[in-house]
CSV table of C-alpha atoms and ligand atoms in Angstrom, one decimal:
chain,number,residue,atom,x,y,z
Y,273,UNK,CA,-15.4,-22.3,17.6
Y,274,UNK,CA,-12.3,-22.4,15.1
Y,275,UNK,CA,-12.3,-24.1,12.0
Y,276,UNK,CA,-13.0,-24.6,8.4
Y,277,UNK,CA,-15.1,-27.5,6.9
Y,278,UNK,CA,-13.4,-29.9,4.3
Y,279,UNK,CA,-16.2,-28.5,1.5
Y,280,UNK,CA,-15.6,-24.9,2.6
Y,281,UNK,CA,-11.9,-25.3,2.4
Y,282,UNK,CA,-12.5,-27.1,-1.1
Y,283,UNK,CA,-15.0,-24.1,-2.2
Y,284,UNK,CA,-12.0,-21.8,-1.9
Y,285,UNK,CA,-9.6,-23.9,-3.6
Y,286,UNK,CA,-11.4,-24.2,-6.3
Y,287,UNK,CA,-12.3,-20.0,-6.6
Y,288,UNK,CA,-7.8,-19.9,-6.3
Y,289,UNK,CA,-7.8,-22.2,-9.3
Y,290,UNK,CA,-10.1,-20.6,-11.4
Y,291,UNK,CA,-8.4,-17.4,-10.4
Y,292,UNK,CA,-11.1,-16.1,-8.4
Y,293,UNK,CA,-10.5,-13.5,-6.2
Y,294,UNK,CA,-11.3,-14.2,-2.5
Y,295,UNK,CA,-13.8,-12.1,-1.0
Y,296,UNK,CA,-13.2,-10.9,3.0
Y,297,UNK,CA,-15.4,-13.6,4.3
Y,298,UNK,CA,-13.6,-16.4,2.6
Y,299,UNK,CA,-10.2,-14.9,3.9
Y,300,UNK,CA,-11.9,-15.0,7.6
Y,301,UNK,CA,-13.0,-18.4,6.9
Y,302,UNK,CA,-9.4,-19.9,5.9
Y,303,UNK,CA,-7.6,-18.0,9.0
Y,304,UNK,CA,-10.1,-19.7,11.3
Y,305,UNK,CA,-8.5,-23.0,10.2
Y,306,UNK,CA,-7.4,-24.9,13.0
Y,307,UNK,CA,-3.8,-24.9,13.1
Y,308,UNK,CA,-3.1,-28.5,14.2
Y,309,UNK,CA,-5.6,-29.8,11.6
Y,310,UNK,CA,-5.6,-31.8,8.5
Y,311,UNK,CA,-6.7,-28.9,7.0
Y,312,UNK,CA,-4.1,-26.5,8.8
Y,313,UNK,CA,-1.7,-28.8,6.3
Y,314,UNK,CA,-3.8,-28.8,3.0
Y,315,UNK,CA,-3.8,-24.8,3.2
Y,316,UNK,CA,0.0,-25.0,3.7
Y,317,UNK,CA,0.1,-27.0,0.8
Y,318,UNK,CA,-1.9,-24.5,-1.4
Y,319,UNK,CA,-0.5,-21.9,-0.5
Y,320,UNK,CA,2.9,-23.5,-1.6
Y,321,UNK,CA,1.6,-25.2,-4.8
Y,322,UNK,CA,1.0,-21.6,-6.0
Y,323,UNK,CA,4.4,-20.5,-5.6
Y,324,UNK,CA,6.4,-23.0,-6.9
Y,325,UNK,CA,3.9,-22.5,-10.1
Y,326,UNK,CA,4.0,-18.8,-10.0
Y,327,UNK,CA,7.2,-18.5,-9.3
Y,328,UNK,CA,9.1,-21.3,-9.9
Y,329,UNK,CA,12.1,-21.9,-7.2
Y,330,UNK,CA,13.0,-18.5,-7.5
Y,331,UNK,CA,13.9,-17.2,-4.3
Y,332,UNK,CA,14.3,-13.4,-3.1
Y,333,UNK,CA,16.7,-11.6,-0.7
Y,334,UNK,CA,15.9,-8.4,0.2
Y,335,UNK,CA,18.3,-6.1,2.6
Y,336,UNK,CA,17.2,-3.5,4.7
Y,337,UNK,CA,19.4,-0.2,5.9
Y,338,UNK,CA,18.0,1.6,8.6
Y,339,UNK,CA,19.8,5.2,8.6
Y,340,UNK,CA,18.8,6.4,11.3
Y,341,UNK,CA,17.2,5.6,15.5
Y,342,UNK,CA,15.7,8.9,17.0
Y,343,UNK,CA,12.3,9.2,19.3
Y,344,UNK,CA,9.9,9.6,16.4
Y,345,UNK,CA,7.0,11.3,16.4
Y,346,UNK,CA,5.1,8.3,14.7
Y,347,UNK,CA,5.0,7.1,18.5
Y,348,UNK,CA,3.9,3.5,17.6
Y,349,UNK,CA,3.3,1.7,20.8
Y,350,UNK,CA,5.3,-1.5,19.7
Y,351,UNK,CA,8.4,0.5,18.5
Y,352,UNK,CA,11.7,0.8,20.2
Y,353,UNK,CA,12.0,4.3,18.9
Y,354,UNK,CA,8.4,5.8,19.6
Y,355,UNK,CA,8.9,9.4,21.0
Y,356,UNK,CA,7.3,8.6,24.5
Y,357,UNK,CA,9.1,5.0,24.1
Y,358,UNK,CA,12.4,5.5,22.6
Y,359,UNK,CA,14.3,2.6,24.2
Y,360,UNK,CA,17.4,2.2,21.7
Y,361,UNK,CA,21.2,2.2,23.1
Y,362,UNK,CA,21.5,5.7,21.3
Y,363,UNK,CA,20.3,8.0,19.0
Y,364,UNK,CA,22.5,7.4,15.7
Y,365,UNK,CA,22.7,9.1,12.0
Y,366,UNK,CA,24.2,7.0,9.7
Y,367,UNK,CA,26.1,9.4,7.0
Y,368,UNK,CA,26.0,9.1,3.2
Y,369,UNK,CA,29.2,7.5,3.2
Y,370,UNK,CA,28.4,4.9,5.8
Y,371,UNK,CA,25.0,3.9,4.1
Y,372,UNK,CA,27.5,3.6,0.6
Y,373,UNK,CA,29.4,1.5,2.4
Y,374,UNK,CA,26.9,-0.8,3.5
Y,375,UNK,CA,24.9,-0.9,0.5
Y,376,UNK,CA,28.3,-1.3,-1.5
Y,377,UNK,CA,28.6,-4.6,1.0
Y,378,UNK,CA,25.3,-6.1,0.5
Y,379,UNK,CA,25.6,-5.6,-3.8
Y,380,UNK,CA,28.4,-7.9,-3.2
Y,381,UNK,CA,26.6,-10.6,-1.8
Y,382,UNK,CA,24.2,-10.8,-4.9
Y,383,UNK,CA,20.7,-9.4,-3.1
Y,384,UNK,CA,17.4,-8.3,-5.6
Y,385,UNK,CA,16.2,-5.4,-2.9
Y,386,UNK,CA,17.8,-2.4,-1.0
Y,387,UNK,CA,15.5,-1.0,1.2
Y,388,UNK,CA,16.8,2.2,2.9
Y,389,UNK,CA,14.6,2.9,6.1
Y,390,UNK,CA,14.1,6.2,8.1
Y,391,UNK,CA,11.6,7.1,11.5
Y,392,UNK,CA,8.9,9.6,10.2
Y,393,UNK,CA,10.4,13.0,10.6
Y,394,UNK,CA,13.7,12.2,9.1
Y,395,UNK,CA,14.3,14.6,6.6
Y,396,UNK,CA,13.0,14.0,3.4
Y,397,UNK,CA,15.7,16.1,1.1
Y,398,UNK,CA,18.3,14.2,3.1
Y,399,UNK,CA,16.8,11.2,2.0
Y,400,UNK,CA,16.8,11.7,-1.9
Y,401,UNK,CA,20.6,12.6,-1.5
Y,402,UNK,CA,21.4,9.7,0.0
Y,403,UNK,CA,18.9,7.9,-2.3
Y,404,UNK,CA,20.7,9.2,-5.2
Y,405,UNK,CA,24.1,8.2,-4.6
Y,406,UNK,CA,23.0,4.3,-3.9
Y,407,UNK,CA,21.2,4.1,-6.6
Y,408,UNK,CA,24.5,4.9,-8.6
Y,409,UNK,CA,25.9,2.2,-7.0
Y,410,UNK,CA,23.4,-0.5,-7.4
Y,411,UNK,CA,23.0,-3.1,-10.2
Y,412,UNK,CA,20.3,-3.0,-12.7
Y,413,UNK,CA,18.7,-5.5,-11.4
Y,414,UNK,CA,18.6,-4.2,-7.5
Y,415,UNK,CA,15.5,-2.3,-7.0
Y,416,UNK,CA,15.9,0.7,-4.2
Y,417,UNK,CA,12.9,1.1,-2.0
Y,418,UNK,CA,11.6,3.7,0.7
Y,419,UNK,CA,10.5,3.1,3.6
Y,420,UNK,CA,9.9,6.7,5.6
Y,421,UNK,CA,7.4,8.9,6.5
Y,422,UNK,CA,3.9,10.2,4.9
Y,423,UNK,CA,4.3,12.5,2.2
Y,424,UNK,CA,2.1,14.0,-1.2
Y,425,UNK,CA,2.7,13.4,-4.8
Y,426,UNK,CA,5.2,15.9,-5.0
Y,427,UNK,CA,7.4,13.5,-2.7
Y,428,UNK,CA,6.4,10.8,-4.5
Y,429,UNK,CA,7.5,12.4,-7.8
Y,430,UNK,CA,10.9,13.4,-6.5
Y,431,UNK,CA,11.3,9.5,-5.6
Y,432,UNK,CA,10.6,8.1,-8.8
Y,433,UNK,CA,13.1,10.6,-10.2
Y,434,UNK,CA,15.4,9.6,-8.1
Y,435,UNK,CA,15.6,6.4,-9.1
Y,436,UNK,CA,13.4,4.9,-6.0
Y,437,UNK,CA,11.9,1.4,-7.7
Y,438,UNK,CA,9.3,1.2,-5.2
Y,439,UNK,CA,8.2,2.3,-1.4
Y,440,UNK,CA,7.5,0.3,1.5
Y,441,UNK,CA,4.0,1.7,3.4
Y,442,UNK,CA,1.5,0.3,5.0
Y,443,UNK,CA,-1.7,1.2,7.0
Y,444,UNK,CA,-0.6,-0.4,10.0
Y,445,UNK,CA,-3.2,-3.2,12.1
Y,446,UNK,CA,-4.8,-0.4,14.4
Y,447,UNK,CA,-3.4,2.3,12.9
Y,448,UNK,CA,-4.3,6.2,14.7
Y,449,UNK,CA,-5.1,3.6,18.3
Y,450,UNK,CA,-1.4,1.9,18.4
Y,451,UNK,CA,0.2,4.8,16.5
Y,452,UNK,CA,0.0,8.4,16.7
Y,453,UNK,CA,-0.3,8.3,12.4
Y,454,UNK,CA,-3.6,9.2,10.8
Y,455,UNK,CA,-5.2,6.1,8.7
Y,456,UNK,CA,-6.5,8.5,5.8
Y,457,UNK,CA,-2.4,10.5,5.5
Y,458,UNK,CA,-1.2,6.5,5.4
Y,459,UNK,CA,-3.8,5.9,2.8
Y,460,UNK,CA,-2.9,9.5,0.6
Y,461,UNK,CA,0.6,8.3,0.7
Y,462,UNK,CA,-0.5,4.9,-0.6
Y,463,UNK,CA,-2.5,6.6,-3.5
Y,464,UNK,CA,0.5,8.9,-4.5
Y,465,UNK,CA,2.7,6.1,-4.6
Y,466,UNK,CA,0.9,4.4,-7.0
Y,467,UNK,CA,0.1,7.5,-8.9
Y,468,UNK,CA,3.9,8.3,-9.4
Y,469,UNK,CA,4.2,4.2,-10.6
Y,470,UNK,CA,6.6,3.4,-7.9
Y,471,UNK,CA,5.9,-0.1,-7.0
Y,472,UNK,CA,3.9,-0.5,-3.5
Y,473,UNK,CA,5.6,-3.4,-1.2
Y,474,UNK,CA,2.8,-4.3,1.5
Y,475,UNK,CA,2.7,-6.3,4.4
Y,476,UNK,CA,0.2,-6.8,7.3
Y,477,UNK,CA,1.7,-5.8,10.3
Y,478,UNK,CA,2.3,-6.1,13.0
Y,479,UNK,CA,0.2,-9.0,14.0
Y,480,UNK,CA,-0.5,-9.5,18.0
Y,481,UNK,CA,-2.9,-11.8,19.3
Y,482,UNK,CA,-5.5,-9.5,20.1
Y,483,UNK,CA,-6.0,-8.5,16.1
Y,484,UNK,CA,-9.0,-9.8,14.6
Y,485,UNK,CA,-8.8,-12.3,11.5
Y,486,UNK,CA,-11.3,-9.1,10.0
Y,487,UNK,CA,-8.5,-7.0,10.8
Y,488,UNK,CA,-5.8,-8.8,9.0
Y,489,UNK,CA,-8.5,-10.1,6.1
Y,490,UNK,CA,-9.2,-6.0,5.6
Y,491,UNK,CA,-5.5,-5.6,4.5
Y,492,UNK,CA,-4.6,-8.4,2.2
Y,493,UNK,CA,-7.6,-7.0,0.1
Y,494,UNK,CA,-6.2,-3.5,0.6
Y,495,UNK,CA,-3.2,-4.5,-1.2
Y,496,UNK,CA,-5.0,-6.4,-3.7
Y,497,UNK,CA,-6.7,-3.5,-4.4
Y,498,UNK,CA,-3.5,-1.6,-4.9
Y,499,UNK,CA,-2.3,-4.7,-7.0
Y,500,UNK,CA,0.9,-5.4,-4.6
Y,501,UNK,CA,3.2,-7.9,-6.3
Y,502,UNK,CA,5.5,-7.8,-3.2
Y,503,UNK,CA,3.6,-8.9,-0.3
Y,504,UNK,CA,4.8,-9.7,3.3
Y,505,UNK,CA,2.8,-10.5,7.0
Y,506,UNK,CA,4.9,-9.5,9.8
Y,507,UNK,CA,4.2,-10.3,13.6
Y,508,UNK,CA,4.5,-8.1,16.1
Y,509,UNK,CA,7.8,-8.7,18.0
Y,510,UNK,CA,7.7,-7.7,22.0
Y,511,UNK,CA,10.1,-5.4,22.5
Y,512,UNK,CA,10.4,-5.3,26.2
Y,513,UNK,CA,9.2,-1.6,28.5
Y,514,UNK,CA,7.2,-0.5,25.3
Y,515,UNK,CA,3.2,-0.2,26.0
Y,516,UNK,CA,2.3,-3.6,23.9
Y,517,UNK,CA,4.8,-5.8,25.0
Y,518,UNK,CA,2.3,-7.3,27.4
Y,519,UNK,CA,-0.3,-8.2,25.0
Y,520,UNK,CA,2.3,-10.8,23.7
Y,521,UNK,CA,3.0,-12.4,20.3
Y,522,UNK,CA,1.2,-14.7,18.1
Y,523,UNK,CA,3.3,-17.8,17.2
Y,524,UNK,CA,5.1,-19.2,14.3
Y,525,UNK,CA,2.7,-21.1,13.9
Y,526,UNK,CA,-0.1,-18.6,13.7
Y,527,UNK,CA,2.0,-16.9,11.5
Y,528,UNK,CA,2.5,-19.5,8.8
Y,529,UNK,CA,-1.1,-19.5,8.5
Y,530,UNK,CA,-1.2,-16.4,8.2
Y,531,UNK,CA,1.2,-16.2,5.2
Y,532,UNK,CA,-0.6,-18.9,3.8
Y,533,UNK,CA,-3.7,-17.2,3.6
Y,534,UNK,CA,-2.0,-13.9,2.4
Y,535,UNK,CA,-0.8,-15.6,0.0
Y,536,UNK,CA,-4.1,-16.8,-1.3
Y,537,UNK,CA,-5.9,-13.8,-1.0
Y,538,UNK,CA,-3.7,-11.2,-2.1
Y,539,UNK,CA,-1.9,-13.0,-5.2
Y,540,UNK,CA,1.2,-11.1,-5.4
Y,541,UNK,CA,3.1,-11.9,-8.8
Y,542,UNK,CA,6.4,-11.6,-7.8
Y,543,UNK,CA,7.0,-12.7,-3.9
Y,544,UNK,CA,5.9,-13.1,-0.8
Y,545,UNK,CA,7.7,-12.6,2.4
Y,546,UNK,CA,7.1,-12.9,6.1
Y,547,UNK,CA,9.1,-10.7,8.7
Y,548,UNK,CA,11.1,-12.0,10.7
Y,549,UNK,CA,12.6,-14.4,8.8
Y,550,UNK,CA,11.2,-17.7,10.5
Y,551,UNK,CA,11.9,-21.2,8.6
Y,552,UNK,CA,8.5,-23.2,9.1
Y,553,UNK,CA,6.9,-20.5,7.0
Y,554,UNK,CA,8.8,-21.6,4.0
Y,555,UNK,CA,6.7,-24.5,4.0
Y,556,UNK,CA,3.7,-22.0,3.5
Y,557,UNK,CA,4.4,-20.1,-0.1
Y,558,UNK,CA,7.2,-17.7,1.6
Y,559,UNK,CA,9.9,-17.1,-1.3
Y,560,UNK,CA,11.3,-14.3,0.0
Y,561,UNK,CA,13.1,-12.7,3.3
Y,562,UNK,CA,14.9,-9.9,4.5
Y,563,UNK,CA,18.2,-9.6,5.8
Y,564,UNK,CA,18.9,-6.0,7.9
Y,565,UNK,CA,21.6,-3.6,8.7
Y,566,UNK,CA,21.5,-0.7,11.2
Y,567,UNK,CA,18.4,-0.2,13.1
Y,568,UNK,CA,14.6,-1.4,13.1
Y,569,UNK,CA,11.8,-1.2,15.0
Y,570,UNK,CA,12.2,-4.0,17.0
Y,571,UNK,CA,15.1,-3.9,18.5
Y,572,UNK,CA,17.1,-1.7,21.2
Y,573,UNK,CA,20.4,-2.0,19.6
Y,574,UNK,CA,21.9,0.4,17.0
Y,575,UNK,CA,23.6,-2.8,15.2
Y,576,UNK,CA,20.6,-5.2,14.7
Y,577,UNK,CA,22.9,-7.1,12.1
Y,578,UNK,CA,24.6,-8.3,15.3
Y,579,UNK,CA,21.3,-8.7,17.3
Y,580,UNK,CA,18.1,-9.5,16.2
Y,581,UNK,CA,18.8,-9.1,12.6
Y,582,UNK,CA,19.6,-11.7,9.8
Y,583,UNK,CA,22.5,-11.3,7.6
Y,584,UNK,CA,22.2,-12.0,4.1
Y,585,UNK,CA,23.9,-15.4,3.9
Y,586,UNK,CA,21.5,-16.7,6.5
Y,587,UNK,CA,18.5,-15.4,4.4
Y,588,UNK,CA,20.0,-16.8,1.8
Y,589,UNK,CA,21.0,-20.4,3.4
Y,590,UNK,CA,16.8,-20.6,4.8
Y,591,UNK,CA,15.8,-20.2,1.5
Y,592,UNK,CA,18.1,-22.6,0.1
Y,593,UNK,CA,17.0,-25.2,2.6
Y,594,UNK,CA,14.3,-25.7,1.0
Y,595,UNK,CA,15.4,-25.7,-2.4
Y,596,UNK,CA,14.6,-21.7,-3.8
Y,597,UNK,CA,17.4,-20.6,-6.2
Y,598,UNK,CA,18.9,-17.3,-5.5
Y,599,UNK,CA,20.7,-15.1,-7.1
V,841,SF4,S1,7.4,2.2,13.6
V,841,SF4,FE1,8.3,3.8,12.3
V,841,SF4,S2,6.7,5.4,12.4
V,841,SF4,FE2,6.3,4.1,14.2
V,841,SF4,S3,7.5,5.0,15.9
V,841,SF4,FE3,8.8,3.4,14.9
V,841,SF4,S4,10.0,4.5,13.5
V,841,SF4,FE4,8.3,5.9,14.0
């Protein structure tokens, strides 16, 4: 049966205050709050106390490019762009000078993150170039960030050269069952990120109802381990005809705790997001959001700005609501 004891709960609270990190156990023990409890509400509330401390009312807009939508050999069962899957209007390239564009568009509307996203074969040279002439065009104060394929330290090197801030990689919730990707080549990328110093953004993702809270507990300690100060959870979306739409979603709700306890456990000093951008998570230590151009994952259409997709001024209006100061 589901739930947390009023002691347990203040057990934990008091290892968060005395900056004690969380073991897997007590992570279990928080998600198996009930979510229309009393105590559903005083995790909500820790979770939240933390980051207006940490953090102040600083809020965070991230903005997300993805270059390109082609059947990708990464063949991740909840993608609209898996090889065996690929369900998107069209295949699409963006060139260097549309991605300029864009990111020229989104520096304008004052954003601290441009992601620039590829499927896993895209070609990796190809990337730095483009890399290279964004980050000529960004602010200081913008960091650039990967999110592509596998590679070594060699890769990873090149990034860092380049300019990169930081890379967006995860070992996906059922990684090598749900996705045609190796767990251990995730996990070498992982380790030559952070041996190259880029900064590692990490997420849990994507959540679907038939993860267990072991599953999701495993990777907020994986990114303590790697000291994440960026940290997201993401749940899956159902993107209709692919072989997981069936198994459903988990609900906002579920996904606010969630954050919560991500938040908790994982302590990332800078920001923590949940994707997609969903208000009532605000209310659970959430300071930060994306906003995305071009394609993604879960959707079919080459646009997702004009679909699925927030723009940046709604990002930036949800966190205003309540009360984070962007830039
Ligand atoms: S989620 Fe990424 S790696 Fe997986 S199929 Fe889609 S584009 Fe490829």
């Amino acid at each position: 049966m589901q739930g947390i004891s009023q002691e347990t709960m203040d057990a934990l609270f008091l290892k968060v205050d005395g900056d004690v990190p969380l073991t897997k156990e007590d992570a279990v023990a928080l998600l198996n709050t009930e979510s229309h409890s009393d105590a559903f509400y005083r995790l909500l509330a820790k979770a939240e106390e933390l980051t207006r401390r940490e953090y102040g009312n600083r809020g965070y807009v991230f903005a997300q490019i993805g270059i390109n939508s082609a059947p990708c050999s990464g063949n991740c069962k909840f993608c609209s762009m898996g090889c065996e899957n690929f369900m998107v209007q069209e295949e699409i390239e963006k060139t260097e000078a549309e991605v300029l564009e864009e990111a020229g568009r989104a520096v304008e509307q004052h954003i601290d993150a441009l992601f620039l996203m590829t499927t896993a074969d895209y070609d990796m040279k190809k990337f730095l170039r483009i890399a290279e002439k964004v980050k000529a065009i960004l602010p200081e104060d913008v960091m650039l960030v990967a999110n592509i394929g596998d590679f070594e330290e060699e890769m990873a090197k090149r990034l860092q050269e380049t300019g990169i801030t930081g890379v967006y990689h995860i070992v996906r919730l059922n990684e090598g069952i749900d996705t045609a990707l190796c767990p251990a080549d995730r996990i070498r990328t992982l380790d030559a990120i952070r041996g190259a110093g880029l900064e590692l953004i990490y997420c849990v993702e994507p959540i679907g109802p038939e993860h267990t809270y072991e599953q999701i507990a495993d990777e907020m300690l994986r990114a303590r381990e790697y000291s994440v100060n960026i940290m997201a959870c993401m749940k899956r979306v159902g993107v209709e005809k692919t072989p997981l739409y069936e198994r459903g979603e988990i609900t906002d709700l579920e996904l606010t705790k969630i954050a919560a306890v991500t938040r908790l456990v994982t302590r990332p000093k800078t920001s923590m997001n949940v994707h997609e951008p969903k208000q009532m998570t605000l209310l659970a230590g959430v300071n930060q959001l994306y906003a995305e151009i071009g394609i993604n994952p879960r959707d079919c259409a080459v646009e997702t700005g004009s679909n699925r997709g927030f723009s940046i001024a709604a990002v930036k209006d949800m966190l205003h609501q309540v009360g984070y100061e962007t830039k």
